[in-house]
Tab-separated table of C-alpha atoms in Angstrom:
chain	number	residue	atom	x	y	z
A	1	UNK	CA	-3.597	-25.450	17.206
A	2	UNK	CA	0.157	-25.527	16.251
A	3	UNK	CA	1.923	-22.514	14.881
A	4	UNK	CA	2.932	-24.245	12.009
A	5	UNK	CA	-0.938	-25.707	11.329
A	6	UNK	CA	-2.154	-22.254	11.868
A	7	UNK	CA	-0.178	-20.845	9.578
A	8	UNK	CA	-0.592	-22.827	6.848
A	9	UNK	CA	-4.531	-23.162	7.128
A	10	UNK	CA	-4.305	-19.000	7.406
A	11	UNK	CA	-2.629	-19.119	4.058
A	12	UNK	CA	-4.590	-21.528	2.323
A	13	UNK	CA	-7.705	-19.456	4.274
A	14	UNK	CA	-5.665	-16.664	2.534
A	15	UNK	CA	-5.532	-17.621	-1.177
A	16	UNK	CA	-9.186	-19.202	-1.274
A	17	UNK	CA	-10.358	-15.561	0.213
A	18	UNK	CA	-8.676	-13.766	-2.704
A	19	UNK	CA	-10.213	-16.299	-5.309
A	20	UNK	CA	-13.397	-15.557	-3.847
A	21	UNK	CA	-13.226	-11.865	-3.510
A	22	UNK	CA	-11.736	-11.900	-7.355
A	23	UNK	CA	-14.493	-13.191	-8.773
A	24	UNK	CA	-17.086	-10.966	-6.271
A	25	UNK	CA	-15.173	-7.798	-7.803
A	26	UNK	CA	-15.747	-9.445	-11.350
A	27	UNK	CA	-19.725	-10.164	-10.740
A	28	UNK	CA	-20.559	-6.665	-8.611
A	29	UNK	CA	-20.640	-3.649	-9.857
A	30	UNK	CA	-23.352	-1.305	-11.038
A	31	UNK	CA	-24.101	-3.087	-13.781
A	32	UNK	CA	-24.430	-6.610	-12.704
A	33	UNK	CA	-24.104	-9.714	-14.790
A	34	UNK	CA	-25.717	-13.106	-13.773
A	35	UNK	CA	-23.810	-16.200	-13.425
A	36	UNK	CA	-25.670	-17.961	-16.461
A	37	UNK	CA	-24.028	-14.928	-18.438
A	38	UNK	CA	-20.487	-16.163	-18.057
A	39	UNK	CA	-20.829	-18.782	-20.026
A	40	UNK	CA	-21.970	-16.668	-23.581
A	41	UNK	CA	-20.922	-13.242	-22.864
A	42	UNK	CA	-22.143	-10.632	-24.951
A	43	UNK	CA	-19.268	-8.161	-25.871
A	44	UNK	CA	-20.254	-5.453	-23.507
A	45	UNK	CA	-20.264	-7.470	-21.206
A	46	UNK	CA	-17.000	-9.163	-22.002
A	47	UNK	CA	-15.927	-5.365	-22.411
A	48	UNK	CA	-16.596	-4.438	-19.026
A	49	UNK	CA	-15.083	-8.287	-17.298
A	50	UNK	CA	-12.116	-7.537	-19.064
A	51	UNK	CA	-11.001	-3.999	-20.177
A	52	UNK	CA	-12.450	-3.012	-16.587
A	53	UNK	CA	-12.927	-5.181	-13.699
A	54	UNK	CA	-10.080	-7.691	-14.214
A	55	UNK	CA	-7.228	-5.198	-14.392
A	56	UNK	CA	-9.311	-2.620	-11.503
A	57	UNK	CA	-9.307	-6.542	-9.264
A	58	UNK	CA	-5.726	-7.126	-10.011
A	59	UNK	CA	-4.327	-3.290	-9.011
A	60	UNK	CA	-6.557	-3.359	-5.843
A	61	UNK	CA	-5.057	-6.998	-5.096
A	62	UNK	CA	-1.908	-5.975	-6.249
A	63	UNK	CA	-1.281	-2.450	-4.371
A	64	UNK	CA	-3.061	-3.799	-1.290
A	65	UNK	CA	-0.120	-6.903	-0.843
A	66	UNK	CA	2.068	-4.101	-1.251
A	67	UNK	CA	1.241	-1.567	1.026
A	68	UNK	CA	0.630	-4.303	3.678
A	69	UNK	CA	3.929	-6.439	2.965
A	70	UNK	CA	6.288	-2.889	2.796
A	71	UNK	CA	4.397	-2.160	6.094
A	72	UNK	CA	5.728	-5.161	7.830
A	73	UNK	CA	8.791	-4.845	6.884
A	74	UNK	CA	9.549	-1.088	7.748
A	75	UNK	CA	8.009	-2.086	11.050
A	76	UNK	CA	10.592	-4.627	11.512
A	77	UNK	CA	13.047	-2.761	10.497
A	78	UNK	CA	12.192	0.041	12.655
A	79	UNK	CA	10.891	-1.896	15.284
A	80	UNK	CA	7.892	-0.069	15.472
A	81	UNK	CA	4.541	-1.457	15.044
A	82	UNK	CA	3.472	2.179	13.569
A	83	UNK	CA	5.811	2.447	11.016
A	84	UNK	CA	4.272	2.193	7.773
A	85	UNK	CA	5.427	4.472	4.068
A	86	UNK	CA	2.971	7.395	5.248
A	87	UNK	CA	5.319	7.517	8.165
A	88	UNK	CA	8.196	7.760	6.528
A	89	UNK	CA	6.965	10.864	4.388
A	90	UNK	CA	6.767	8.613	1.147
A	91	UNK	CA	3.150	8.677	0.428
A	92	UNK	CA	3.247	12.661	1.472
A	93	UNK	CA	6.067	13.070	-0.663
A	94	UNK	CA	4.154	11.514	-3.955
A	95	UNK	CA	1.296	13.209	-3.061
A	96	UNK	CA	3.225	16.393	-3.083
A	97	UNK	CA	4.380	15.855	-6.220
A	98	UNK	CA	1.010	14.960	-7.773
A	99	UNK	CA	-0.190	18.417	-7.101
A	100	UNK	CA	2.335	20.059	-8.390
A	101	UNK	CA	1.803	18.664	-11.426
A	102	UNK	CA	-2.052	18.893	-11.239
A	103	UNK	CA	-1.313	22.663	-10.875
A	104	UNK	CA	1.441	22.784	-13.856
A	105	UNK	CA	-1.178	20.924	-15.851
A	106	UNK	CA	-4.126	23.864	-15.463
A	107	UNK	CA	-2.080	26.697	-15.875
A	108	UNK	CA	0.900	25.937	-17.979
A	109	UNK	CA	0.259	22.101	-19.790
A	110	UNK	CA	-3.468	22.502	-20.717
A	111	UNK	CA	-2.685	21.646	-24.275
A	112	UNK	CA	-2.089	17.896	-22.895
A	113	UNK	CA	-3.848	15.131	-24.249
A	114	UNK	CA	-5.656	13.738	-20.912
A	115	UNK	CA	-3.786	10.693	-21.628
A	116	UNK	CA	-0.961	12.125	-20.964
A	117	UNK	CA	-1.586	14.499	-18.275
A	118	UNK	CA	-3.089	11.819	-16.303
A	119	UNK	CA	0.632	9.579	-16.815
A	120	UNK	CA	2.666	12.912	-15.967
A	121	UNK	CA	0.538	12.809	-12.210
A	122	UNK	CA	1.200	8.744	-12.024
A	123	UNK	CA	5.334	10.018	-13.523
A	124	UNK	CA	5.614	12.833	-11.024
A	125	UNK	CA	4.009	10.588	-7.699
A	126	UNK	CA	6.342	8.442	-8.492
A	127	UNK	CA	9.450	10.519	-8.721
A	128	UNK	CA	8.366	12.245	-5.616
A	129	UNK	CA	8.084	9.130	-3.631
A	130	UNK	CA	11.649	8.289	-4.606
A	131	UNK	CA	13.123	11.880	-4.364
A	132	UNK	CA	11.901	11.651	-0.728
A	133	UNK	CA	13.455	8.089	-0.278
A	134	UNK	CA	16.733	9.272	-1.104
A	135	UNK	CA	16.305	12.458	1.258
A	136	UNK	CA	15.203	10.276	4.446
A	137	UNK	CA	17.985	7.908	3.138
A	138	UNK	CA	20.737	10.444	3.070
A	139	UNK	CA	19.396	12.121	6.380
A	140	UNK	CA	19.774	8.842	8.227
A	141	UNK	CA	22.820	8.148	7.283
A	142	UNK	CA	25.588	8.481	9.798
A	143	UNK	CA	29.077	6.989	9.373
A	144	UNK	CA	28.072	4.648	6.979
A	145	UNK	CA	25.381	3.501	8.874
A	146	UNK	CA	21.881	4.177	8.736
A	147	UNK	CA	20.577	5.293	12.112
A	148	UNK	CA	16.763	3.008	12.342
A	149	UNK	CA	15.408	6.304	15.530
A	150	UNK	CA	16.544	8.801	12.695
A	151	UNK	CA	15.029	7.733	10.003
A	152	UNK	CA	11.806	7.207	11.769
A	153	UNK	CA	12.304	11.341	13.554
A	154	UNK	CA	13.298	12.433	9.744
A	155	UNK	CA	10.051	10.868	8.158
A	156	UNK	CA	8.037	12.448	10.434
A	157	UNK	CA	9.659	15.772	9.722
A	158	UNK	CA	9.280	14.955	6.158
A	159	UNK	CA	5.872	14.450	6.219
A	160	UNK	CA	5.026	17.320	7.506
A	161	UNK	CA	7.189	19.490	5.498
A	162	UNK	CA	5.545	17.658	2.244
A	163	UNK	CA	2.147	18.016	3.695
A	164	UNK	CA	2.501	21.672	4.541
A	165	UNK	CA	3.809	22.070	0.847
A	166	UNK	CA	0.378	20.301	-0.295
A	167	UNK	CA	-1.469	21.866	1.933
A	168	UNK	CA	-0.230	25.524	0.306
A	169	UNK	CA	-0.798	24.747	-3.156
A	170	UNK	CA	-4.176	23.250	-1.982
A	171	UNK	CA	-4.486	27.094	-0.879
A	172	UNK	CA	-3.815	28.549	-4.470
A	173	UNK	CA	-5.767	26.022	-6.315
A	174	UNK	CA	-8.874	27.183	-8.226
A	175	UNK	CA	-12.252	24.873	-8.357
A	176	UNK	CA	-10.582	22.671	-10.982
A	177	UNK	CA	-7.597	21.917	-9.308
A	178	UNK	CA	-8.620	21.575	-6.151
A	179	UNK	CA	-10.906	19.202	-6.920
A	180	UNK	CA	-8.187	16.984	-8.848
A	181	UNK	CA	-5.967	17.602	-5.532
A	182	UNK	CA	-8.503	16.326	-3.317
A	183	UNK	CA	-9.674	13.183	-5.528
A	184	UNK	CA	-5.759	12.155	-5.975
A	185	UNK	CA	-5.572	12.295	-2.298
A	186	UNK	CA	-8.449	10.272	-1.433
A	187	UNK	CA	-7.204	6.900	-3.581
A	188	UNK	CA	-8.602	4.991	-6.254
A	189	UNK	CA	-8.668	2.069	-8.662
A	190	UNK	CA	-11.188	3.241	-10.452
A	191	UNK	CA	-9.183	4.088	-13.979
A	192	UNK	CA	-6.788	1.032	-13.685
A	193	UNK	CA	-5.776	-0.655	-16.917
A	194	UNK	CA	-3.386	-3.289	-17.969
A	195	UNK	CA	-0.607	-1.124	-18.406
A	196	UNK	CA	-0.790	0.348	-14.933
A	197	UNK	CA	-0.910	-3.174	-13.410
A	198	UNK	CA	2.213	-4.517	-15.795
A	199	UNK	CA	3.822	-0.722	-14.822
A	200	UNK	CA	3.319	-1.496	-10.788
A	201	UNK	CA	3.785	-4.971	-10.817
A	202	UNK	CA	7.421	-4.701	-12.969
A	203	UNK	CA	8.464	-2.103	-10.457
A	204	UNK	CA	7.072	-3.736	-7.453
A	205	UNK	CA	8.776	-7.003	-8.655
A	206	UNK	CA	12.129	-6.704	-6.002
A	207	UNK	CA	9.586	-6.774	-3.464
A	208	UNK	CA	7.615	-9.148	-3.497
A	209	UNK	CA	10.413	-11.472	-4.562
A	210	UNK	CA	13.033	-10.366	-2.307
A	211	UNK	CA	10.996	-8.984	0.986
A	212	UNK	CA	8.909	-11.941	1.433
A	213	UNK	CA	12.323	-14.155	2.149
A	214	UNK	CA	13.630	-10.992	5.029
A	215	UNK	CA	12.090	-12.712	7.891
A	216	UNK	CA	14.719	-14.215	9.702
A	217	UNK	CA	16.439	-11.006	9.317
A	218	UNK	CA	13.697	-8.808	10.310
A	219	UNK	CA	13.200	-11.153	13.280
A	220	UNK	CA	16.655	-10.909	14.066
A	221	UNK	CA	16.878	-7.105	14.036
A	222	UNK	CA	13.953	-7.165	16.822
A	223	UNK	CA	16.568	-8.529	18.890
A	224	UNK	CA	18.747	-5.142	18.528
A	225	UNK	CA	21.025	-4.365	15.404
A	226	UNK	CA	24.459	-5.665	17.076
A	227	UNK	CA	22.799	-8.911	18.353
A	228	UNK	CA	21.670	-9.393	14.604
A	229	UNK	CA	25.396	-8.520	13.521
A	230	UNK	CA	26.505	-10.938	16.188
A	231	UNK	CA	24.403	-13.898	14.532
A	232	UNK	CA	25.703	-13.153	11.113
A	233	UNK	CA	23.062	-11.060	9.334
A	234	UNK	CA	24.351	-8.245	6.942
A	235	UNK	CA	22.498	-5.318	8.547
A	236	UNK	CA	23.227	-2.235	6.958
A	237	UNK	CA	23.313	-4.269	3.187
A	238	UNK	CA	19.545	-5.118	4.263
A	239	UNK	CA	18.522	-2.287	5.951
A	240	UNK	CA	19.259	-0.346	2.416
A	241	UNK	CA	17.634	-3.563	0.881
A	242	UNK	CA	14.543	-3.233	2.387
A	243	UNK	CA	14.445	0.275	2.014
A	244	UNK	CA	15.153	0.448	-1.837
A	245	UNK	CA	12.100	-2.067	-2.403
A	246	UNK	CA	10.128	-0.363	-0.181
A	247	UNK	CA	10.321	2.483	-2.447
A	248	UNK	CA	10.222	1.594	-5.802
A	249	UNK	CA	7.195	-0.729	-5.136
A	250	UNK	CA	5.076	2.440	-2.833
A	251	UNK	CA	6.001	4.353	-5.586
A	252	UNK	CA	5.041	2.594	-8.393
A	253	UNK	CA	1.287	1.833	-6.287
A	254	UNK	CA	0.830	5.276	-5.384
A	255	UNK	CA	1.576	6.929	-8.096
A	256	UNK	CA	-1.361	4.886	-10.007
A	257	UNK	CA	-3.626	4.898	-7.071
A	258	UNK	CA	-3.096	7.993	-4.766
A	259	UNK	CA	-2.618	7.733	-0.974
A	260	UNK	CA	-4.324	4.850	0.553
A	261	UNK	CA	-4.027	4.688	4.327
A	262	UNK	CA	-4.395	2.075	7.017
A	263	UNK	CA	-3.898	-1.053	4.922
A	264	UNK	CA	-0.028	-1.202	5.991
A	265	UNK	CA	-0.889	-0.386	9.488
A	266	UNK	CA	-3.980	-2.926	9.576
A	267	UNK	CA	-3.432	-6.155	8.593
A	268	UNK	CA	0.233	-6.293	9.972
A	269	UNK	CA	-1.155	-5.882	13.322
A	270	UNK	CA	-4.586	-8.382	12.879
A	271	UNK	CA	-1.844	-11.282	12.018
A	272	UNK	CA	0.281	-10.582	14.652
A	273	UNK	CA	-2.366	-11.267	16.812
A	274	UNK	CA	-3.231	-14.318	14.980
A	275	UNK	CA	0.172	-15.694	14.214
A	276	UNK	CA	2.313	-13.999	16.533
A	277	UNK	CA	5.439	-11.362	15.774
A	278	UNK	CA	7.216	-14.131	13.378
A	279	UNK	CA	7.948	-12.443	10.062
A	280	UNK	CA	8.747	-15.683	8.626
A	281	UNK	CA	4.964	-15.975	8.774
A	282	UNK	CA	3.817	-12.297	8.802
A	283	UNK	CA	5.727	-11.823	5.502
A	284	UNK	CA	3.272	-13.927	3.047
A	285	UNK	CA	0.505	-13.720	4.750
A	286	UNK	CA	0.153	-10.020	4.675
A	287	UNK	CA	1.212	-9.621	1.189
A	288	UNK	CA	-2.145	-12.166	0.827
A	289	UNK	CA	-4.116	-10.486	3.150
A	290	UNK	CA	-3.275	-6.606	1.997
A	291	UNK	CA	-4.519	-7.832	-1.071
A	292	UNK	CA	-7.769	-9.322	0.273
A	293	UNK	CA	-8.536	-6.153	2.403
A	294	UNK	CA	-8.165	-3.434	-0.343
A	295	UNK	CA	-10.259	-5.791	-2.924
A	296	UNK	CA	-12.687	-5.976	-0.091
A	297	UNK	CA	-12.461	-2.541	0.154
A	298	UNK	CA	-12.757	-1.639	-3.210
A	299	UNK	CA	-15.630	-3.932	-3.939
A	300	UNK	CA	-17.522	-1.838	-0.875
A	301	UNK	CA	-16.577	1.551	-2.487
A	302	UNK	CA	-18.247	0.705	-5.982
A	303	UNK	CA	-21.039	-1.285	-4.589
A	304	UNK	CA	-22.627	0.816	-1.466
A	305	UNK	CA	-23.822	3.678	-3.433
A	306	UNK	CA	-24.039	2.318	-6.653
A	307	UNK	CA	-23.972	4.079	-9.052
A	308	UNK	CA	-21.852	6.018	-7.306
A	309	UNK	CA	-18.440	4.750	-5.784
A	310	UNK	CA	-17.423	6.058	-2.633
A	311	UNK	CA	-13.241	7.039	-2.294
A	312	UNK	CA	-11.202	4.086	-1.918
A	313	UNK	CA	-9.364	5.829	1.045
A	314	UNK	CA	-12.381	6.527	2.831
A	315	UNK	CA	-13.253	3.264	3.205
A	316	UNK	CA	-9.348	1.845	4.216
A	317	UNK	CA	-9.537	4.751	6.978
A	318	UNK	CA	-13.278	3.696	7.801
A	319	UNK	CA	-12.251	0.047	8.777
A	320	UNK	CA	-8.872	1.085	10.182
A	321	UNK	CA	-9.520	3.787	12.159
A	322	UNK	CA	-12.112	2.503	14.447
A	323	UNK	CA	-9.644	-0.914	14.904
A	324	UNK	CA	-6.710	1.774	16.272
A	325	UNK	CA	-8.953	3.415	18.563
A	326	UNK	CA	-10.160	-0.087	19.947
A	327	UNK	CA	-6.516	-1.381	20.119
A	328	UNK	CA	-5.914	1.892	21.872
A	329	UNK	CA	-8.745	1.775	24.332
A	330	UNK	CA	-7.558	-2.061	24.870
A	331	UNK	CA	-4.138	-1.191	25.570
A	332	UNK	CA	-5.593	1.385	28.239
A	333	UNK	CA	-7.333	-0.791	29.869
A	334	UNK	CA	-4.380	-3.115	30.647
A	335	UNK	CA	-2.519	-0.438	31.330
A	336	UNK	CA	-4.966	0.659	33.893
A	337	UNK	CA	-7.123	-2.335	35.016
C-alpha cells in the first residue's frame, strides 16, 4: 500500500473509530439505555446523554488528542521518542500544585463552596503547569537560544524536584487529603461538564490549530537544528512555538483531568510504526487517535466494574505499560539476536 493511501484510509479509519466509540461512551454506562430509547427519551435519560456523557465523551476525546498530539511534537522537537509533558516536569508540576491547594483547602479554605474549591484545584494545576513551563523555559535558555539536551536534563530534574515536593505533602496529609491527593493523581473524566470542555478546548485552541501544520518543521529539525536553519525554517521562533502550545493546552487538560500517563508516549509510537517517522502524517493522526485511545479508555474504566469506575490512569498505564516493556524486550532482541 502507498504512503499516501495508507494514510488517508488510517484517517478516515481514524474519524469513523471516534464516531463509533462516541456513541459506545453515550450507550454504556451503568445505567444503560436501549437503542429504541433514543428515539423518545425520557428526561432522565436525556439528563444523563446530555448533562453527563456527552461533555465526559468530548473531554476524554478532547484531552486524549492533546496529550497525544503535544507528545509528538515535543518528541520532534527533542528528538526523542520518550519525550512526552510528564518528561518535561509539566504534569508533575500541576500535580504539585493541585495538592497544595487540596491541603490549603482542608486546613485554611474549608468555608469553600465545593464548587469552588474544586475550580481553585483545576486554577492552581493549571498555573503550576505553566509556572514550570516558564522555569524549564528560562533554564534552557542559553544565548538566546534554547538548548533542545537541556531542556530535556532540566525536565527531568524538574520532575523530580516537583514530585519530591508532592511526595512530602503526601507525607503531612491527613485521611481526607490524602485521599483527594491520590484520586487527583490517578486521572479522571468523571465530573466533566460543558464548561470544562469550552475552558480546555479555548485554551487548547493554539494547538490544535497551529501544531498540527509543524510537520515539515519538526521533520526538518530531525535532521539537526543548523541543517533545519540551513533549509530556511525559523528554529528558535518554533521551538518557543511549540513549546508555548504545548503548555497552555497540558495545562488546561490536566488541570480538569489530573495526570494521565502513557497516551503521549503510546500512540505516537503505534503510528510510527504504521506510517513511518513523517510528522506531516503523525501530526493528525495522533491528535485522532489520542482521542480514540483515552475514550476507549474511559469507556473501560466506567464499564468493567460497573457500578464502580476504575481510575482513568490506571487503565492508560495498564495498556501502555505492557506495550513499553514489549517494545523493550523487541529492541533487545535485535540488539542481541
Amino acid at each position: 500500500m502507498k504512503p499516501s493511501v495508507r494514510y488517508t484510509v488510517t484517517l478516515l479509519a481514524g474519524f469513523v473509530l471516534a464516531l463509533v466509540l462516541v456513541v459506545a461512551s453515550i450507550k454504556m454506562g451503568a445505567v444503560s439505555i436501549p437503542w429504541e430509547n433514543f428515539s423518545h427519551l425520557e428526561p432522565a435519560q436525556a439528563m444523563i446523554i446530555w448533562d453527563l456523557r456527552l461533555p465526559r465523551a468530548a473531554m476524554a476525546f478532547l484531552v486524549g488528542g492533546i496529550l497525544a498530539l503535544t507528545g509528538v511534537c515535543l518528541q520532534g522537537l527533542l528528538r526523542n521518542p520518550l519525550a512526552s509533558p510528564s518528561l518535561l516536569g509539566m504534569t508533575s508540576g500541576a500535580a504539585l500544585f493541585a495538592a497544595i491547594i487540596i491541603i490549603a483547602q482542608h486546613s485554611f479554605l474549608s468555608f469553600l463552596h465545593p464548587a469552588w474549591a474544586e475550580s481553585m484545584i483545576a486554577a492552581g494545576a493549571f498555573v503550576g503547569c505553566l509556572l514550570t513551563s516558564l522555569w524549564l523555559y528560562g533554564l534552557a535558555r542559553q544565548s538566546g537560544q534554547t538548548n533542545t539536551a537541556l531542556l530535556l536534563l532540566a525536565g527531568v530534574a524538574i520532575t523530580s524536584l516537583a514530585g519530591a515536593g508532592t511526595g512530602f505533602i503526601t507525607f503531612i496529609a491527613d485521611d481526607a487529603q490524602l485521599r483527594s491527593i491520590t484520586f487527583w493523581n490517578m486521572g479522571s473524566v468523571g465530573t466533566a461538564t460543558w464548561s470544562q470542555v469550552l475552558c480546555i478546548a479555548v485554551f487548547s485552541l493554539p494547538a490544535i490549530l497551529i501544531l498540527p501544520w509543524m510537520g515539515r518543521s519538526l521533520n526538518a529539525m530531525l535532521l539537526g537544528e543548523q541543517e533545519a536553519q540551513f533549509l530556511g525554517f525559523p528554529v528558535e521562533k518554533q521551538k518557543r512555538l511549540i513549546l508555548v502550545c504545548v503548555s497552555l493546552a497540558v495545562g488546561a487538560s490536566v488541570a480538569f483531568t489530573g495526570v494521565i500517563g502513557f497516551v503521549g508516549l503510546v500512540v505516537p509510537h503505534l503510528l510510527r510504526l504504521w506510517l513511518g517517522a513523517d510528522h506531516q502524517r503523525l501530526l493528525p493522526t495522533s491528535l485522532i487517535f489520542g482521542g480514540c485511545l483515552l475514550l476507549a479508555s474511559d469507556i473501560i474504566a466506567r464499564t468493567v466494574a460497573a457500578p464502580l469506575e476504575l481510575p482513568l490512569g490506571v487503565v492508560t498505564a495498564s495498556i501502555g505499560a505492557p506495550y513499553f516493556l514489549y517494545l523493550l524486550q523487541r529492541s533487545a532482541r535485535r540488539m542481541n539476536p
